[in-house]
Structure formats: C-alpha cells, structure tokens
Amino acid sequence: MAEKTFKYVILGGGVSAGYAAREFAKQGVKPGELAIISKEGVAPYERPALSKAYLFPESPARLPGFHVCVGSGGERLLPEWYAEKGIALILNTEIVKADLASKTLISAAGETFNYHFLIIATGSSVIRLTDFGVQGADAKNIYYLREIDDADKLVEAIKAKKHGKVVIVGGGYIGLELSAVMKLNNLDVNMVYPEPWCMPRLFTAGIAAFYEGYYANKGIKIIKGTVAIGFTADANGEVKEVKLKDGRVLEADIVVVGVGGRPLTTLFKGQVEEEKGGIKTDSFFKTSVPHVYAVGDVATFPMKIYNEMRRVEHVDHARKSAEHAVKALFASTEGKSIEEYDYLPFFYSRSFNLSWQFYGDNVGDTVLFGDNSPTSENPKFGSYWIKDGKVVGAFLESGTPEENKAIAKVARVQPLVESLDLLAKDGLTFACKI
Ligand code: FDA
Ligand code: NAD
C-alpha cells in the first residue's frame, strides 16, 4: 500500500486546518512539506455557514463562496491556493488509526502517512439519538448537521417535503439556528427540548424569554421540559411521528437533531494526556507528546484570563488556536518563544434578522438591560455577568460593530461595579464608557 511522508500533517480539514494552512504559508512552509488530511471531500470552509446561509431558500451560500478565511474577513483559500503553495490536500480520506509513537497515520483505504510534526484538528462529531438507544431513531429523514454532506441531505429533504412538518430536537445552537432557517423555508416547525428555557448553557431566563417569544411570533411552536423518546416510520421507513416523554405525539416529515457535540479524540486514546473531554495542551497547543499539537474543538488549553483549563467549541477559537499553534511550532524550531495564548471567549449566533454576540464568562449574578420585548420593532438588549464585584461577561443582541467592541472590552477589562441597579440603569452606556 502507498506510503507518504510529510514534515507537517494537519489531521482534519475543517476551520482550524484552513487557518493553520494560511499561517504555515505566512511562516514560509516549503512546497511538499505540509499535508492536510480530511475525510470531507472539499477544501477547508467556514463551518458556521452550514446552519445559516447554506439553507436559505433564496440565494443560498455555496462553495467556493465560503472557503476559509472569508469568515474573519480574510482572503478566500480556494483549492488552487493549496496547489500553488505546494500544500497537499488529501481529501475523502478518513484516518482510522494513529500511532503517535511511530508517527504514522493509517487511512480507511490502508494508506500510511508519516509525519514529523502533527496538528490534531479533528473537531467534533454529533451526539446521535441512536447512541442512547432512542426507539426508531434510525428512521429515514432524521438528520444531524456537522459537515457539508449533512447540509446537502437537508437541502434535498427541504425540497422533497415542501410545506411539510419539521420537528427540531434540541434547544441549543443547532436547535435555534435550524428552526429559524426551516421556518424561512416555509415549513411547519416544532422545537422540543428538556430544559426550562432555550440555550441554557449560555442564556439566562431573561435572554431566552426574548428568543422564545420572537420565535413564537414567527410561528415556531416550542415544547419545553420534555424529550423525544421514540419515532414511528411509514412503510418506506420514513419518519412520521415523534413520541415525547410527556405523552404527546408530533407529526413529522423531517426531524433535525441537535443534542450536542463530542470532541473527536478516540484515535488518540491512551496515547496522549486528556482533560475535560479534550486533548490536554499547554498555552502553545503542544500536547503531552513531543511534536504533536491539538487545536480547535479538541483542545483543552489553559484559559489564561480565568486561570483554568477549558475546551471551546466555537469558530473564533478554532481560527485563533490554529494560528497560535503554527506560530509556536515555527518559533520553537528556531529556538524562539512567543506569547502564551490569552483567549477571551467569543460566541455568536444569527437567525432571522437577529444577531447576538457574547464575550467572557457567564458566571455570577446577572443584570439584564435594554428593550427585550419580542414584539419590539427594533429590539436591542443585553446582559452582564458579575462575579466578585466585577463584570466578567457581556451579551448583546443587535449591537453595532462599535457596541460589540465595547462589550468585548468590558469582558476583557473586568471593571468593578458599584451597584447592580445602577448597572441595569446604565445598560449599554456602561460598556461604551470603558
Ligand atoms: P471542524 O469540525 O471544523 O473540522 C474537523 C475536520 O476534521 C472535519 O473536516 C472532519 O471531517 C475532519 N476529521 C475528523 N476526524 C477525521 C479523521 N479521522 N480522518 C480525517 N478527517 C477527520 N461556532 C461559532 O462560533 N459560531 C457559529 O455560528 C457556528 N456555527 C456552527 C454551525 C454548525 C452547523 C456547526 C457544526 C458548528 C458551528 N460552530 C459555530 C462551531 C464551529 O464551526 C466549530 O467550533 C469549528 O468548526 C471547530 O473547528 P475544528 O477545526 O476544530 O473542527
Ligand atoms: P448544544 O450543546 O448547543 O445544545 C444541545 C441541546 O440539546 C441542549 O441545550 C438541550 O436542549 C438539548 N438536548 C440534550 N439532550 C436532549 C434530548 N435527549 N432531547 C432533546 N433535546 C436534548 O449542541 P448543538 O446545538 O447540537 O451544537 C453542536 C455543536 O455545534 C456544538 O459544538 C456547538 O457549539 C456547535 N454550533 C455552534 C453554533 C454557534 O456557535 N452559533 C451554531 C451551531 C453549532
């Protein structure tokens, strides 16, 4: 079987891989030295597009439009770019075995790839309802969304089931973004999730109340406090009904499940130190194994600002960690050092005409400010999180670029707060004054 050797291999061809490749080129990687191995069939792209513009009924986003690095305002890296730089894009290739001791990777087709330096950028996989044995969860037209192939299947389903009924299982990022885009496609949408309000990982009850009200006004029906316990299918094996734990039964032509992700670390189990479900790294994304780095969703790294090891499943960190790792790798080979990664968490989402940003940490007391009425023509509201008398996190819906910069600064600077009542009254003005 074929055997190939590269000085540098990036395992995974997603967001981190693309931003890492750009940094490799900046650092002067030579033709033939770097390979990206990906089980996907396309060059690295901005994954967030898949749950948003890719599924729009009008002028949907399509490749090559959203290859990296357009998501952060950079140059779009088309497949030709990799060819020009002599970077091997080894696509449709799943690695099924990794041996960090002998520095080899083996693909499903049996090819061997040898490397000197490895960057693990395998991202996450979806948690499936079949993983916990939900009855009937293998029926046709039950979809998950992680990669472009999944998005293509959804596009086909939307076409095939015009004006049909969709049940969205999960009230997190996928749940909120997919229910909105399904509604835009004129489908009848029900959302089901177990918690008392949507996106409980981040949203307070006050924040969630706005989005739940707004979605209800768009005609999306929300069922909270229960889960899907089974599915019935028709004679073709296509899903027809979703059975809920509270006894209700929902009709469905399409089901989209978004019940969380899991970092893809299985290839490296027992070979590298892990922490908090991810691969443990230092502030330069070096793992416990020499010459092996981990970036993006899979890395558990020192979050300097909070003096804690954390893992982050968001695109901004995927981009920045990848760039930082490559800079560190080149610096270390030249006997130089660079600054430690000092990351301020940044998450965002968009749906309908809404767009929110969050910076910092969502711990401590909270203060809601602004107009969060779901029926308001121009809603603009936010929330601060306050811990030990300091603002440590800030959320803003419908902020201008300057306002978003201001809340980012607040979360970074962590100013002291005199009184929560005053903060609530000052609202966004507080951030804009920092
Ligand atoms: P990423 O998942 O991008 O890439 C991993 C790559 O590795 C994939 O190409 C995969 O096929 C490949 N791979 C895995 N195992 C392999 C193997 N054994 N062999 C070969 N290849 C292998 N975040 C945010 O901040 N804002 C947002 O709006 C969104 N929106 C969003 C939408 C959707 C649909 C998803 C799924 C995710 C988001 N995210 C997001 C999260 C964000 O996209 C995510 O955190 C980054 O893509 C993570 O980048 P990585 O490079 O770590 O993994
Ligand atoms: P998530 O963790 O955001 O949400 C999971 C949700 O699943 C929970 O909030 C809960 O409501 C629900 N849930 C759990 N068990 C359930 C059950 N048995 N039945 C019904 N609901 C159940 O995960 P996700 O939305 O699946 O997103 C997957 C990944 O993609 C994450 O890494 C996420 O960060 C990423 N993503 C991010 C964005 C963004 O940042 N804008 C957008 C899309 C996806």
XYZ file of C-alpha atoms in Angstrom, residues 105-431:
327
model
C -1.457 7.629 10.433
C -3.352 4.940 8.542
C -6.373 5.655 6.362
C -9.520 3.570 5.887
C -8.155 2.631 2.436
C -4.925 1.375 4.035
C -2.528 4.208 3.051
C 0.183 5.138 5.540
C 1.137 8.752 6.234
C 4.336 9.507 8.141
C 4.885 12.895 9.735
C 7.441 14.723 11.777
C 5.004 17.233 13.306
C 1.290 16.508 13.739
C -1.514 19.001 14.330
C -4.692 17.298 15.525
C -7.675 19.272 14.206
C -10.401 16.634 14.115
C -13.150 18.838 15.609
C -16.339 17.292 16.974
C -18.884 14.729 15.908
C -22.586 14.919 16.682
C -24.205 13.020 19.505
C -26.850 10.760 17.940
C -30.135 9.641 19.451
C -29.192 6.109 18.384
C -26.200 6.444 20.794
C -28.673 6.186 23.678
C -30.986 3.721 22.023
C -33.967 6.016 21.346
C -36.547 3.757 19.723
C -36.941 4.246 15.944
C -34.135 6.852 15.808
C -32.654 5.198 12.707
C -35.720 6.071 10.566
C -35.196 7.914 7.263
C -35.409 11.744 7.287
C -33.939 12.099 10.774
C -30.996 14.442 10.207
C -27.925 15.747 12.038
C -25.724 18.632 10.916
C -21.947 18.727 11.137
C -20.459 18.546 7.646
C -21.322 19.756 4.161
C -22.665 16.319 3.167
C -25.163 16.557 6.049
C -26.212 20.020 4.854
C -26.713 18.717 1.295
C -29.015 15.991 2.607
C -31.036 18.651 4.446
C -31.295 20.759 1.282
C -32.721 17.725 -0.555
C -35.159 16.996 2.280
C -36.402 20.608 2.299
C -37.067 20.329 -1.462
C -38.750 16.944 -1.157
C -41.032 17.879 1.749
C -42.317 21.313 0.663
C -44.710 22.782 3.274
C -44.099 19.693 5.407
C -43.744 19.368 9.164
C -40.386 19.593 10.885
C -39.563 18.647 14.445
C -36.335 20.079 15.828
C -34.946 18.086 18.755
C -32.682 20.214 20.961
C -32.728 23.802 22.164
C -29.067 24.732 21.753
C -27.206 26.335 18.846
C -28.340 23.866 16.189
C -31.899 23.863 17.541
C -32.265 27.654 17.412
C -30.481 28.198 14.087
C -32.149 25.267 12.289
C -35.686 26.001 13.468
C -35.311 29.566 12.140
C -33.961 28.505 8.761
C -36.609 25.768 8.409
C -39.301 28.387 9.049
C -37.741 30.592 6.355
C -38.249 27.606 4.050
C -41.979 27.730 4.829
C -42.021 24.517 6.790
C -44.169 23.984 9.877
C -41.738 23.919 12.823
C -41.960 22.401 16.311
C -38.983 22.596 18.671
C -38.575 20.188 21.601
C -36.077 20.411 24.424
C -35.827 19.214 28.017
C -34.744 22.410 29.778
C -36.998 25.209 31.120
C -35.580 27.624 28.514
C -33.517 27.527 25.315
C -29.697 27.580 25.215
C -29.343 27.137 28.981
C -25.561 26.708 28.588
C -25.367 30.441 27.980
C -28.718 32.206 28.119
C -30.305 33.458 31.305
C -34.085 33.085 31.634
C -34.385 36.785 30.667
C -32.371 36.396 27.474
C -34.151 33.183 26.497
C -37.595 34.749 27.026
C -36.881 37.176 24.176
C -35.847 34.479 21.660
C -38.693 32.150 22.656
C -41.197 34.988 22.228
C -39.673 36.091 18.936
C -39.692 32.530 17.551
C -43.296 32.027 18.714
C -44.277 35.194 16.841
C -42.686 33.698 13.722
C -44.979 30.689 14.152
C -42.480 28.263 15.653
C -44.058 26.075 18.312
C -41.851 25.415 21.324
C -42.333 22.430 23.616
C -40.164 22.592 26.727
C -39.417 20.259 29.599
C -39.644 17.001 27.674
C -37.634 14.825 25.282
C -38.187 12.634 22.243
C -38.409 9.019 23.379
C -39.290 7.348 20.104
C -40.154 7.696 16.420
C -42.621 5.916 14.194
C -41.977 5.412 10.489
C -44.189 4.644 7.481
C -43.910 1.618 5.173
C -40.941 3.277 3.375
C -39.084 3.643 6.642
C -39.585 7.452 6.603
C -40.225 9.176 9.912
C -43.881 10.082 10.514
C -44.238 10.791 14.244
C -42.142 11.863 17.195
C -43.219 10.463 20.553
C -42.488 12.671 23.542
C -41.894 11.598 27.118
C -44.854 13.689 28.317
C -47.168 11.544 26.152
C -47.621 13.985 23.277
C -47.105 12.807 19.714
C -45.951 15.216 16.959
C -46.334 14.621 13.230
C -43.069 14.933 11.311
C -41.835 14.692 7.720
C -38.361 15.839 8.732
C -36.596 15.668 12.108
C -33.411 17.608 12.818
C -31.494 16.610 15.923
C -29.052 18.945 17.694
C -28.359 17.444 21.096
C -24.693 18.346 21.372
C -21.250 17.509 20.060
C -18.383 15.324 21.205
C -14.709 16.124 20.524
C -13.128 13.557 18.183
C -10.282 12.267 20.323
C -10.855 8.499 20.017
C -7.909 7.901 17.648
C -5.516 9.089 20.350
C -6.991 7.434 23.464
C -4.270 6.170 25.768
C -1.523 7.836 23.710
C -1.866 11.436 24.845
C -2.980 13.154 28.049
C -6.607 14.230 28.131
C -8.529 16.627 30.329
C -12.178 17.699 30.477
C -13.015 15.518 27.493
C -10.377 17.033 25.224
C -6.694 16.633 24.435
C -4.677 18.493 27.058
C -2.352 21.173 25.702
C -0.166 23.946 27.039
C -0.576 27.609 26.100
C 1.069 26.879 22.737
C -1.239 23.936 21.914
C 1.537 21.403 22.457
C 0.165 18.091 23.746
C 1.896 15.720 26.176
C 3.536 14.032 23.154
C 6.521 15.801 21.560
C 5.875 17.253 18.082
C 2.103 16.772 18.448
C -0.234 19.778 18.705
C -4.033 19.894 19.154
C -6.248 22.848 18.145
C -9.894 23.870 17.795
C -12.735 21.877 19.373
C -10.480 19.013 20.566
C -8.011 21.072 22.625
C -8.338 21.572 26.391
C -5.985 24.502 26.937
C -5.088 26.958 29.719
C -7.629 29.778 29.567
C -5.235 32.340 30.979
C -7.810 35.000 31.817
C -9.684 32.589 34.150
C -6.661 30.546 35.229
C -8.468 27.352 34.277
C -8.204 24.545 31.706
C -11.070 24.816 29.228
C -12.304 23.487 25.914
C -14.150 25.762 23.475
C -16.439 24.577 20.644
C -16.641 27.813 18.667
C -15.202 29.102 15.433
C -13.265 32.134 16.726
C -11.150 29.907 18.969
C -10.713 27.341 16.157
C -9.201 30.070 13.980
C -7.045 31.670 16.659
C -5.773 28.442 18.261
C -4.713 27.131 14.848
C -2.735 30.280 14.071
C -1.182 30.324 17.514
C -0.090 26.672 17.315
C 1.626 27.167 13.946
C 3.391 30.333 15.148
C 4.557 28.448 18.264
C 5.708 25.472 16.213
C 7.884 27.627 13.940
C 9.195 29.677 16.854
C 10.197 26.551 18.788
C 12.061 25.083 15.818
C 14.013 28.369 15.649
C 14.662 28.274 19.396
C 12.418 31.312 19.926
C 9.313 31.728 22.028
C 6.025 33.539 21.533
C 3.455 34.900 23.976
C 1.115 32.461 25.718
C -2.359 32.125 24.184
C -4.544 34.590 26.039
C -8.053 33.953 24.817
C -11.206 35.894 25.580
C -14.181 33.604 24.855
C -16.331 34.908 21.991
C -19.517 33.204 20.835
C -22.160 34.463 18.410
C -25.240 33.367 16.538
C -27.575 34.692 13.864
C -31.148 33.811 12.926
C -33.944 35.693 11.137
C -32.944 39.381 11.486
C -31.344 38.731 14.847
C -27.669 38.627 15.691
C -26.072 38.341 19.105
C -22.532 38.311 20.458
C -21.193 37.185 23.810
C -17.769 37.760 25.331
C -16.201 36.496 28.529
C -17.573 34.191 31.184
C -21.230 33.528 32.047
C -20.830 33.097 35.798
C -22.120 35.013 38.830
C -25.020 37.438 39.145
C -26.721 38.747 36.044
C -28.196 42.075 35.045
C -30.495 42.412 32.042
C -30.713 45.755 30.241
C -32.406 47.321 27.223
C -35.528 46.524 25.243
C -36.065 42.768 25.203
C -39.682 42.763 24.146
C -40.104 40.139 21.401
C -42.706 42.339 19.724
C -40.493 45.420 19.619
C -39.693 46.732 16.126
C -36.045 47.247 16.970
C -35.189 45.088 19.930
C -31.799 45.805 21.474
C -30.902 44.329 24.812
C -28.124 42.635 26.667
C -26.897 41.131 29.862
C -23.861 41.443 32.095
C -22.471 38.723 34.341
C -20.911 39.979 37.577
C -18.556 37.970 39.772
C -16.683 39.237 42.854
C -17.942 42.745 42.100
C -16.548 42.763 38.554
C -18.218 42.441 35.162
C -16.855 39.194 33.687
C -19.225 38.559 30.785
C -21.420 40.541 28.398
C -24.127 39.617 25.883
C -25.673 41.912 23.295
C -28.459 41.389 20.752
C -28.416 43.616 17.638
C -25.294 45.536 18.589
C -23.431 47.751 16.121
C -19.774 46.827 15.453
C -18.691 49.580 17.907
C -21.093 48.360 20.597
C -19.897 44.771 20.167
C -16.318 46.009 20.536
C -17.360 47.784 23.721
C -18.837 44.659 25.326
C -15.715 42.693 24.330
C -13.607 45.319 26.085
C -15.727 45.150 29.227
C -15.319 41.372 29.407
C -11.563 41.726 28.958
C -11.040 44.655 31.359
C -13.447 43.325 34.028
C -14.344 46.715 35.561
C -15.649 46.967 39.123
C -19.361 47.607 39.550
C -20.742 49.869 42.277
C -24.296 48.605 42.249
C -26.247 46.150 40.133
C -29.209 48.549 39.994
C -27.007 51.271 38.551
C -25.524 48.847 36.043
C -29.014 47.836 34.925
C -29.945 51.511 34.515
C -26.751 52.380 32.624
C -27.060 49.307 30.406
C -25.005 49.545 27.244
C -23.726 53.011 28.199
C -21.666 51.342 30.932
C -19.756 49.280 28.331
